Amino acid sequence: MGLTEDYQEAKEWVNSNLDLSSNGEASLFEVNIRYVGGLLSAFYLTGDEMFKQKVLDLGEKLLPAFNTPTGIPRGVINLGSGTSWSWGWASAGSSILAEFGTLHLEFIHLSELSGNPIYTEKVMNIRKLLDKIEKPHGLYPNFLSPVSGNWVQHHVSLGGLGDSFYEYLIKSFLMSDKTDQEAKRMYYSALEAIETNLVQKSPGGLTYVAEWRGGVLDHKMGHLACFSGGMVGIGADDAPEKRQHYLDLAAEITHTCHESYSRSATKLGPEAFRFDGGTEATATRLSDRYYILRPEVIESYMYMWRLTHDPKYREWGWEAVEALEKHCRVDGGYSGIRDVYASTVSHDNMQQSFFLSETLKYLYLLFSDDDLLPLDDWVFNTEAHPLPVVRKNCLQDTDSPLDTEQTLSE
Ligand code: DMJ
């Protein structure tokens, strides 16, 4: 983006201050998608060895979390002591699908860079267990015991707790230069089960993805689930006989998510919106009305723009830019808001880190040419950190960035 000074400052901070042995509670998932993903991207985009060394040190510190009877990692780690445990709020000591199912992309690159297969083995073991286990109606529930390897509850969601597991199946396939056939098969069968059981059409004609609680549908869609427009879109090409069907589904979901924005006073979308009791794409509960600068709707605009070049996606993105400037801009940066339906906003005094790494990055890409981080060469991890496609047909020199400097200077 030309922010050379900011980059130098951030690099200096990482070099001198990033403490990888800090004692305290850290989420394995968040450390992976934000720190491992961020450091990997920084290395691949710049070739600076410091980032590579940092990420390899960090990768090693994550391994103790996998010491469970099944190899399914626990959710919380202490990087200093190497101990790990399950979230207190997750029932019966279970691990969460969107957490242990969102390690694959980064761990494949950790093995690529270190030459140590252990990271790949860890994530392939998770994959194998998930592939083998019986699934209700072909669906993947959100909670699994790392001890018994069985589902703990039958709650299925494309929003929080489930979301990025599905995203990482299709992205694993794409990042493998389309060689990872297992990921491809698992993705398309999961998507088929989602379409059969969760995808709904409202009386007003809006397509949405409901949640599933032991066979009963909850007609609610979280802001988080709005990433699925983009996900279904990027998976369309590799299902030739259903390509148009998936492109249509992706466009419909993205349209619904845009509706959740355009039906609010601020033109920003709520944390969750419902399709029951006569409402459509609107939050009914007070507790669902907040917006914390989340990226998912804009993320889908970006992918749909790249896939279709329909100008409406840039128009919708610009509406979001204007709404962010009007309602979220504060002296110190940008803030979340407590109620998207109130025309006088109340700020929550928080700028989440995904606002920079995802929301603004996806907006920047939405208004950039397609050859900036082209989707054929790069896959974005779930925190929008770009990782290069691993080309199997050329031997990589693991000490150098994967020919990315040329891509960047172009
Ligand atoms: C991000 O941290 C990631 O995208 C994650 O997968 C879920 N969503 C948040 C931002 O909303």
PDB file of C-alpha atoms and ligand atoms in Angstrom, residues 29-30 33-34 163-164 167 224 294-296 299 354 358 382-383, ligand 1:
ATOM      1  CA  PHE A  29      -6.799 -20.389  17.146  1.00  0.00           C
ATOM      2  CA  GLU A  30      -6.272 -16.639  17.510  1.00  0.00           C
ATOM      3  CA  ILE A  33      -4.682 -16.956  12.498  1.00  0.00           C
ATOM      4  CA  ARG A  34      -3.378 -13.577  13.689  1.00  0.00           C
ATOM      5  CA  ASP A 163     -17.338 -20.816  10.077  1.00  0.00           C
ATOM      6  CA  SER A 164     -13.668 -20.981   9.157  1.00  0.00           C
ATOM      7  CA  GLU A 167     -13.430 -21.957   4.628  1.00  0.00           C
ATOM      8  CA  LEU A 224     -19.755 -13.977  10.792  1.00  0.00           C
ATOM      9  CA  ARG A 294     -16.260  -6.931  11.317  1.00  0.00           C
ATOM     10  CA  PRO A 295     -15.073  -7.740   7.770  1.00  0.00           C
ATOM     11  CA  GLU A 296     -17.220 -10.649   6.523  1.00  0.00           C
ATOM     12  CA  GLU A 299     -14.920  -9.826   2.314  1.00  0.00           C
ATOM     13  CA  PHE A 354      -9.236  -7.472  12.296  1.00  0.00           C
ATOM     14  CA  GLU A 358      -9.316  -7.730   7.170  1.00  0.00           C
ATOM     15  CA  THR A 382      -9.167 -16.352   7.788  1.00  0.00           C
ATOM     16  CA  GLU A 383      -7.572 -13.164   9.149  1.00  0.00           C
TER      17      GLU A 383
HETATM   18  C1  DMJ B   1     -11.744 -12.840  12.382  1.00  0.00           C
HETATM   19  O1  DMJ B   1     -10.906 -12.942  13.468  1.00  0.00           O
HETATM   20  C2  DMJ B   1     -11.636 -14.075  11.531  1.00  0.00           C
HETATM   21  O2  DMJ B   1     -12.167 -13.790  10.288  1.00  0.00           O
HETATM   22  C3  DMJ B   1     -12.321 -15.264  12.130  1.00  0.00           C
HETATM   23  O3  DMJ B   1     -12.354 -16.363  11.259  1.00  0.00           O
HETATM   24  C4  DMJ B   1     -13.747 -14.946  12.549  1.00  0.00           C
HETATM   25  N1  DMJ B   1     -14.057 -13.572  12.396  1.00  0.00           N
HETATM   26  C5  DMJ B   1     -13.160 -12.583  12.866  1.00  0.00           C
HETATM   27  C6  DMJ B   1     -13.606 -11.193  12.468  1.00  0.00           C
HETATM   28  O4  DMJ B   1     -14.962 -11.003  12.489  1.00  0.00           O
END
